[in-house]
Amino acid sequence: MFEILVSGVGGHAAMPHLTIDPIVTASSIVMDLQTLIARTLSPLESGVVSVTKFEAGDAFNVIPASALLRGTIRALTTETLLSLRDRVEHVVTTTAKTHGCNVTITYSADYYPPTVNDPTLFEEFSKDVGAMLSKNGELMGIVPTMGGEDFGFVAEKIPATFFLLGQGTAHTGPPTNYGLHHPHFALDESVLPRGVALHVNLALRALKKLGNEE
């Protein structure tokens, strides 16, 4: 996650020549950041740079002295993630300089590493347990996702597997097929018992496996 503060010179909207407009500068930064993925990242790699908040001014006739941008950077490898962070900073600083503005960019203290399943653990243990609890007796593979996950920190330290339980439109109540962070997202509580059973079976079978290895 990042926060970009663009500082210019405020003034009357009718006299923009006496100002250094941070809104124009911040708008250019947003547009320039969109080229990072398309023109600096290999087509064989994946990454996301999204600006999700633009905050500036509070009056229709005043050019503000500053503008604030917030957003996020995502990638499927730590190396790509750190590379994109450096490129974001370069674009931000050079664009602000071109417009005559000052700029500061702040990143969150801990970037979220990609959550990567350990292939050995998945093939030798997790896959069978997950399939046993699924509706059709097998796991459904999905394409990689850019969603950030706290569990990624755990998976960096020890072999791990991350399951997506999934949900669909419930038979009663509001529709539950909207994605996470959608304004109409609703939890299908009927899937919760399956999630409990998955955790219980993973724990019991892990203990049994560890006991056999001893």
PDB file of C-alpha atoms in Angstrom:
ATOM      1  CA  MET A   1       0.000   0.000   0.000  1.00  0.00           C
ATOM      2  CA  PHE A   2       1.221   3.486  -0.758  1.00  0.00           C
ATOM      3  CA  GLU A   3       0.324   7.090  -0.019  1.00  0.00           C
ATOM      4  CA  ILE A   4       1.440   9.923  -2.287  1.00  0.00           C
ATOM      5  CA  LEU A   5       1.285  13.555  -1.129  1.00  0.00           C
ATOM      6  CA  VAL A   6       1.601  16.071  -3.968  1.00  0.00           C
ATOM      7  CA  SER A   7       2.371  19.620  -2.814  1.00  0.00           C
ATOM      8  CA  GLY A   8       1.963  22.635  -5.089  1.00  0.00           C
ATOM      9  CA  VAL A   9       0.862  26.250  -4.683  1.00  0.00           C
ATOM     10  CA  GLY A  10      -2.795  26.929  -4.084  1.00  0.00           C
ATOM     11  CA  GLY A  11      -4.817  29.900  -5.239  1.00  0.00           C
ATOM     12  CA  HIS A  12      -7.947  31.118  -6.945  1.00  0.00           C
ATOM     13  CA  ALA A  13      -9.383  28.860  -9.643  1.00  0.00           C
ATOM     14  CA  ALA A  14      -9.827  31.903 -11.893  1.00  0.00           C
ATOM     15  CA  MET A  15      -6.077  32.614 -11.756  1.00  0.00           C
ATOM     16  CA  PRO A  16      -4.396  29.236 -12.333  1.00  0.00           C
ATOM     17  CA  HIS A  17      -1.277  30.933 -13.710  1.00  0.00           C
ATOM     18  CA  LEU A  18      -0.493  32.082 -10.181  1.00  0.00           C
ATOM     19  CA  THR A  19      -0.644  28.548  -8.820  1.00  0.00           C
ATOM     20  CA  ILE A  20       1.109  25.217  -9.210  1.00  0.00           C
ATOM     21  CA  ASP A  21      -1.870  22.908  -9.480  1.00  0.00           C
ATOM     22  CA  PRO A  22      -1.430  19.671  -7.498  1.00  0.00           C
ATOM     23  CA  ILE A  23      -4.647  18.243  -8.965  1.00  0.00           C
ATOM     24  CA  VAL A  24      -3.272  18.355 -12.502  1.00  0.00           C
ATOM     25  CA  THR A  25       0.002  16.875 -11.268  1.00  0.00           C
ATOM     26  CA  ALA A  26      -1.707  14.111  -9.307  1.00  0.00           C
ATOM     27  CA  SER A  27      -3.927  13.329 -12.301  1.00  0.00           C
ATOM     28  CA  SER A  28      -0.828  12.950 -14.474  1.00  0.00           C
ATOM     29  CA  ILE A  29       0.694  10.637 -11.867  1.00  0.00           C
ATOM     30  CA  VAL A  30      -2.407   8.437 -11.930  1.00  0.00           C
ATOM     31  CA  MET A  31      -2.317   8.211 -15.721  1.00  0.00           C
ATOM     32  CA  ASP A  32       1.449   7.630 -15.895  1.00  0.00           C
ATOM     33  CA  LEU A  33       1.231   4.814 -13.351  1.00  0.00           C
ATOM     34  CA  GLN A  34      -1.115   2.958 -15.700  1.00  0.00           C
ATOM     35  CA  THR A  35       1.763   2.460 -18.146  1.00  0.00           C
ATOM     36  CA  LEU A  36       3.939   0.617 -15.641  1.00  0.00           C
ATOM     37  CA  ILE A  37       2.364  -2.794 -16.133  1.00  0.00           C
ATOM     38  CA  ALA A  38       1.801  -2.490 -19.886  1.00  0.00           C
ATOM     39  CA  ARG A  39       5.194  -1.065 -20.798  1.00  0.00           C
ATOM     40  CA  THR A  40       7.734  -1.970 -18.111  1.00  0.00           C
ATOM     41  CA  LEU A  41       6.650  -5.448 -16.983  1.00  0.00           C
ATOM     42  CA  SER A  42       7.292  -8.549 -19.061  1.00  0.00           C
ATOM     43  CA  PRO A  43       4.129 -10.019 -20.624  1.00  0.00           C
ATOM     44  CA  LEU A  44       5.133 -13.286 -18.901  1.00  0.00           C
ATOM     45  CA  GLU A  45       4.920 -11.653 -15.461  1.00  0.00           C
ATOM     46  CA  SER A  46       1.881 -10.355 -13.603  1.00  0.00           C
ATOM     47  CA  GLY A  47       1.425  -7.224 -11.554  1.00  0.00           C
ATOM     48  CA  VAL A  48      -1.125  -4.595 -10.547  1.00  0.00           C
ATOM     49  CA  VAL A  49      -0.770  -0.919  -9.655  1.00  0.00           C
ATOM     50  CA  SER A  50      -4.116   0.564  -8.588  1.00  0.00           C
ATOM     51  CA  VAL A  51      -4.792   4.084  -7.346  1.00  0.00           C
ATOM     52  CA  THR A  52      -7.921   3.767  -5.232  1.00  0.00           C
ATOM     53  CA  LYS A  53      -8.231   7.163  -3.542  1.00  0.00           C
ATOM     54  CA  PHE A  54      -7.816  10.717  -4.851  1.00  0.00           C
ATOM     55  CA  GLU A  55      -8.387  13.489  -2.323  1.00  0.00           C
ATOM     56  CA  ALA A  56      -7.939  17.194  -3.011  1.00  0.00           C
ATOM     57  CA  GLY A  57      -9.607  20.507  -2.227  1.00  0.00           C
ATOM     58  CA  ASP A  58     -12.892  21.422  -0.602  1.00  0.00           C
ATOM     59  CA  ALA A  59     -14.186  24.390  -2.628  1.00  0.00           C
ATOM     60  CA  PHE A  60     -15.271  24.766  -6.268  1.00  0.00           C
ATOM     61  CA  ASN A  61     -13.336  28.021  -6.789  1.00  0.00           C
ATOM     62  CA  VAL A  62     -10.057  27.206  -5.045  1.00  0.00           C
ATOM     63  CA  ILE A  63      -7.064  25.334  -6.409  1.00  0.00           C
ATOM     64  CA  PRO A  64      -5.778  23.483  -3.344  1.00  0.00           C
ATOM     65  CA  ALA A  65      -2.194  23.442  -2.153  1.00  0.00           C
ATOM     66  CA  SER A  66      -1.969  19.657  -2.062  1.00  0.00           C
ATOM     67  CA  ALA A  67      -3.498  16.424  -3.301  1.00  0.00           C
ATOM     68  CA  LEU A  68      -3.400  12.968  -1.744  1.00  0.00           C
ATOM     69  CA  LEU A  69      -3.341   9.650  -3.581  1.00  0.00           C
ATOM     70  CA  ARG A  70      -3.594   6.197  -2.062  1.00  0.00           C
ATOM     71  CA  GLY A  71      -3.322   2.818  -3.710  1.00  0.00           C
ATOM     72  CA  THR A  72      -1.814  -0.630  -3.795  1.00  0.00           C
ATOM     73  CA  ILE A  73       0.815  -2.640  -5.655  1.00  0.00           C
ATOM     74  CA  ARG A  74       0.388  -6.387  -6.192  1.00  0.00           C
ATOM     75  CA  ALA A  75       2.508  -9.086  -7.852  1.00  0.00           C
ATOM     76  CA  LEU A  76       2.899 -12.868  -7.883  1.00  0.00           C
ATOM     77  CA  THR A  77       6.551 -12.799  -6.780  1.00  0.00           C
ATOM     78  CA  THR A  78       8.353 -10.736  -4.176  1.00  0.00           C
ATOM     79  CA  GLU A  79      10.990  -9.752  -6.727  1.00  0.00           C
ATOM     80  CA  THR A  80       8.388  -8.287  -9.089  1.00  0.00           C
ATOM     81  CA  LEU A  81       6.632  -6.560  -6.196  1.00  0.00           C
ATOM     82  CA  LEU A  82       9.794  -4.791  -5.040  1.00  0.00           C
ATOM     83  CA  SER A  83      10.689  -3.881  -8.616  1.00  0.00           C
ATOM     84  CA  LEU A  84       7.276  -2.306  -9.136  1.00  0.00           C
ATOM     85  CA  ARG A  85       7.671  -0.311  -5.926  1.00  0.00           C
ATOM     86  CA  ASP A  86      10.905   1.192  -7.268  1.00  0.00           C
ATOM     87  CA  ARG A  87       9.267   1.978 -10.610  1.00  0.00           C
ATOM     88  CA  VAL A  88       6.265   3.598  -8.950  1.00  0.00           C
ATOM     89  CA  GLU A  89       8.566   5.865  -6.970  1.00  0.00           C
ATOM     90  CA  HIS A  90      10.491   6.827 -10.128  1.00  0.00           C
ATOM     91  CA  VAL A  91       7.301   7.688 -12.044  1.00  0.00           C
ATOM     92  CA  VAL A  92       5.878   9.675  -9.140  1.00  0.00           C
ATOM     93  CA  THR A  93       8.993  11.762  -8.517  1.00  0.00           C
ATOM     94  CA  THR A  94       9.747  12.510 -12.170  1.00  0.00           C
ATOM     95  CA  THR A  95       6.126  13.409 -12.995  1.00  0.00           C
ATOM     96  CA  ALA A  96       5.867  15.727 -10.001  1.00  0.00           C
ATOM     97  CA  LYS A  97       9.147  17.394 -10.941  1.00  0.00           C
ATOM     98  CA  THR A  98       7.929  17.959 -14.504  1.00  0.00           C
ATOM     99  CA  HIS A  99       4.917  19.860 -13.141  1.00  0.00           C
ATOM    100  CA  GLY A 100       6.930  21.802 -10.563  1.00  0.00           C
ATOM    101  CA  CYS A 101       5.414  20.103  -7.530  1.00  0.00           C
ATOM    102  CA  ASN A 102       7.016  18.507  -4.515  1.00  0.00           C
ATOM    103  CA  VAL A 103       6.021  14.964  -3.664  1.00  0.00           C
ATOM    104  CA  THR A 104       6.463  12.397  -0.918  1.00  0.00           C
ATOM    105  CA  ILE A 105       5.591   8.728  -1.228  1.00  0.00           C
ATOM    106  CA  THR A 106       5.123   6.494   1.799  1.00  0.00           C
ATOM    107  CA  TYR A 107       4.756   2.718   1.736  1.00  0.00           C
ATOM    108  CA  SER A 108       3.178   0.560   4.432  1.00  0.00           C
ATOM    109  CA  ALA A 109       5.715  -0.841   6.849  1.00  0.00           C
ATOM    110  CA  ASP A 110       5.221  -4.446   5.726  1.00  0.00           C
ATOM    111  CA  TYR A 111       4.434  -5.244   2.116  1.00  0.00           C
ATOM    112  CA  TYR A 112       2.238  -8.311   1.681  1.00  0.00           C
ATOM    113  CA  PRO A 113       4.219 -11.148   0.088  1.00  0.00           C
ATOM    114  CA  PRO A 114       2.501 -13.439  -2.415  1.00  0.00           C
ATOM    115  CA  THR A 115       0.818 -16.449  -0.802  1.00  0.00           C
ATOM    116  CA  VAL A 116       2.412 -19.495  -2.412  1.00  0.00           C
ATOM    117  CA  ASN A 117       1.339 -23.098  -1.781  1.00  0.00           C
ATOM    118  CA  ASP A 118       4.151 -25.504  -0.989  1.00  0.00           C
ATOM    119  CA  PRO A 119       3.998 -28.017  -3.890  1.00  0.00           C
ATOM    120  CA  THR A 120       5.177 -31.019  -1.859  1.00  0.00           C
ATOM    121  CA  LEU A 121       2.788 -30.387   1.007  1.00  0.00           C
ATOM    122  CA  PHE A 122      -0.079 -29.884  -1.432  1.00  0.00           C
ATOM    123  CA  GLU A 123       0.546 -33.058  -3.433  1.00  0.00           C
ATOM    124  CA  GLU A 124       1.322 -35.332  -0.490  1.00  0.00           C
ATOM    125  CA  PHE A 125      -1.210 -34.102   2.049  1.00  0.00           C
ATOM    126  CA  SER A 126      -3.440 -31.059   1.481  1.00  0.00           C
ATOM    127  CA  LYS A 127      -4.924 -32.103  -1.856  1.00  0.00           C
ATOM    128  CA  ASP A 128      -6.422 -35.340  -0.543  1.00  0.00           C
ATOM    129  CA  VAL A 129      -7.833 -33.743   2.613  1.00  0.00           C
ATOM    130  CA  GLY A 130      -9.383 -30.904   0.650  1.00  0.00           C
ATOM    131  CA  ALA A 131     -10.900 -33.241  -1.936  1.00  0.00           C
ATOM    132  CA  MET A 132     -12.462 -35.359   0.788  1.00  0.00           C
ATOM    133  CA  LEU A 133     -14.436 -32.351   2.050  1.00  0.00           C
ATOM    134  CA  SER A 134     -15.419 -30.930  -1.342  1.00  0.00           C
ATOM    135  CA  LYS A 135     -18.844 -31.452  -2.864  1.00  0.00           C
ATOM    136  CA  ASN A 136     -17.663 -33.457  -5.867  1.00  0.00           C
ATOM    137  CA  GLY A 137     -14.680 -35.215  -4.285  1.00  0.00           C
ATOM    138  CA  GLU A 138     -11.946 -33.159  -5.940  1.00  0.00           C
ATOM    139  CA  LEU A 139     -10.344 -29.754  -5.660  1.00  0.00           C
ATOM    140  CA  MET A 140     -10.970 -27.064  -8.248  1.00  0.00           C
ATOM    141  CA  GLY A 141      -7.831 -25.356  -9.477  1.00  0.00           C
ATOM    142  CA  ILE A 142      -7.937 -21.576  -9.934  1.00  0.00           C
ATOM    143  CA  VAL A 143      -5.726 -19.065 -11.685  1.00  0.00           C
ATOM    144  CA  PRO A 144      -3.384 -17.040  -9.427  1.00  0.00           C
ATOM    145  CA  THR A 145      -4.986 -14.039  -7.760  1.00  0.00           C
ATOM    146  CA  MET A 146      -3.523 -10.686  -6.722  1.00  0.00           C
ATOM    147  CA  GLY A 147      -5.482 -10.601  -3.468  1.00  0.00           C
ATOM    148  CA  GLY A 148      -3.341  -9.765  -0.433  1.00  0.00           C
ATOM    149  CA  GLU A 149      -3.381 -12.236   2.437  1.00  0.00           C
ATOM    150  CA  ASP A 150      -1.916 -12.218   5.969  1.00  0.00           C
ATOM    151  CA  PHE A 151      -1.269 -15.946   5.604  1.00  0.00           C
ATOM    152  CA  GLY A 152       1.436 -15.087   3.060  1.00  0.00           C
ATOM    153  CA  PHE A 153       3.734 -14.183   5.969  1.00  0.00           C
ATOM    154  CA  VAL A 154       3.236 -17.674   7.450  1.00  0.00           C
ATOM    155  CA  ALA A 155       3.861 -19.364   4.098  1.00  0.00           C
ATOM    156  CA  GLU A 156       7.201 -17.537   3.833  1.00  0.00           C
ATOM    157  CA  LYS A 157       8.426 -19.261   7.006  1.00  0.00           C
ATOM    158  CA  ILE A 158       6.954 -22.787   6.876  1.00  0.00           C
ATOM    159  CA  PRO A 159       5.427 -25.055   4.189  1.00  0.00           C
ATOM    160  CA  ALA A 160       1.779 -24.094   3.825  1.00  0.00           C
ATOM    161  CA  THR A 161      -1.358 -24.566   1.746  1.00  0.00           C
ATOM    162  CA  PHE A 162      -4.052 -21.935   1.324  1.00  0.00           C
ATOM    163  CA  PHE A 163      -7.599 -23.086   0.511  1.00  0.00           C
ATOM    164  CA  LEU A 164     -10.398 -20.979  -0.950  1.00  0.00           C
ATOM    165  CA  LEU A 165     -13.662 -22.330   0.401  1.00  0.00           C
ATOM    166  CA  GLY A 166     -15.883 -20.560  -2.115  1.00  0.00           C
ATOM    167  CA  GLN A 167     -19.542 -19.679  -2.047  1.00  0.00           C
ATOM    168  CA  GLY A 168     -22.446 -19.065  -4.415  1.00  0.00           C
ATOM    169  CA  THR A 169     -25.958 -17.718  -4.405  1.00  0.00           C
ATOM    170  CA  ALA A 170     -27.708 -18.886  -1.255  1.00  0.00           C
ATOM    171  CA  HIS A 171     -31.178 -20.415  -1.393  1.00  0.00           C
ATOM    172  CA  THR A 172     -32.456 -17.849   1.107  1.00  0.00           C
ATOM    173  CA  GLY A 173     -31.460 -14.298   1.887  1.00  0.00           C
ATOM    174  CA  PRO A 174     -29.511 -11.872  -0.319  1.00  0.00           C
ATOM    175  CA  PRO A 175     -27.479 -13.077  -3.341  1.00  0.00           C
ATOM    176  CA  THR A 176     -24.016 -14.286  -2.301  1.00  0.00           C
ATOM    177  CA  ASN A 177     -22.258 -14.491  -5.643  1.00  0.00           C
ATOM    178  CA  TYR A 178     -20.771 -10.991  -5.497  1.00  0.00           C
ATOM    179  CA  GLY A 179     -16.994 -10.768  -5.108  1.00  0.00           C
ATOM    180  CA  LEU A 180     -15.082  -9.557  -2.055  1.00  0.00           C
ATOM    181  CA  HIS A 181     -15.285  -5.765  -1.470  1.00  0.00           C
ATOM    182  CA  HIS A 182     -18.258  -5.481  -3.848  1.00  0.00           C
ATOM    183  CA  PRO A 183     -20.881  -3.168  -2.259  1.00  0.00           C
ATOM    184  CA  HIS A 184     -23.438  -6.006  -2.354  1.00  0.00           C
ATOM    185  CA  PHE A 185     -21.136  -8.713  -0.982  1.00  0.00           C
ATOM    186  CA  ALA A 186     -22.911 -11.047   1.444  1.00  0.00           C
ATOM    187  CA  LEU A 187     -21.644 -14.140   3.218  1.00  0.00           C
ATOM    188  CA  ASP A 188     -23.287 -17.485   2.473  1.00  0.00           C
ATOM    189  CA  GLU A 189     -23.270 -18.887   5.996  1.00  0.00           C
ATOM    190  CA  SER A 190     -24.250 -22.346   4.781  1.00  0.00           C
ATOM    191  CA  VAL A 191     -20.605 -22.940   3.754  1.00  0.00           C
ATOM    192  CA  LEU A 192     -19.273 -22.367   7.278  1.00  0.00           C
ATOM    193  CA  PRO A 193     -19.770 -25.978   8.487  1.00  0.00           C
ATOM    194  CA  ARG A 194     -17.727 -27.180   5.506  1.00  0.00           C
ATOM    195  CA  GLY A 195     -14.947 -24.784   6.489  1.00  0.00           C
ATOM    196  CA  VAL A 196     -15.013 -26.060  10.072  1.00  0.00           C
ATOM    197  CA  ALA A 197     -14.843 -29.657   8.848  1.00  0.00           C
ATOM    198  CA  LEU A 198     -11.888 -28.782   6.617  1.00  0.00           C
ATOM    199  CA  HIS A 199      -9.916 -27.263   9.484  1.00  0.00           C
ATOM    200  CA  VAL A 200     -10.723 -30.136  11.842  1.00  0.00           C
ATOM    201  CA  ASN A 201      -9.703 -32.790   9.318  1.00  0.00           C
ATOM    202  CA  LEU A 202      -6.495 -30.949   8.430  1.00  0.00           C
ATOM    203  CA  ALA A 203      -5.556 -30.751  12.110  1.00  0.00           C
ATOM    204  CA  LEU A 204      -6.405 -34.377  12.957  1.00  0.00           C
ATOM    205  CA  ARG A 205      -4.707 -35.837   9.885  1.00  0.00           C
ATOM    206  CA  ALA A 206      -1.649 -33.630  10.382  1.00  0.00           C
ATOM    207  CA  LEU A 207      -1.307 -34.907  13.947  1.00  0.00           C
ATOM    208  CA  LYS A 208      -1.699 -38.488  12.756  1.00  0.00           C
ATOM    209  CA  LYS A 209       0.901 -37.976  10.019  1.00  0.00           C
ATOM    210  CA  LEU A 210       3.373 -36.435  12.452  1.00  0.00           C
ATOM    211  CA  GLY A 211       2.782 -39.294  14.892  1.00  0.00           C
ATOM    212  CA  ASN A 212       3.498 -41.904  12.207  1.00  0.00           C
ATOM    213  CA  GLU A 213       6.720 -40.132  11.214  1.00  0.00           C
ATOM    214  CA  GLU A 214       7.975 -40.331  14.798  1.00  0.00           C
TER     215      GLU A 214
END
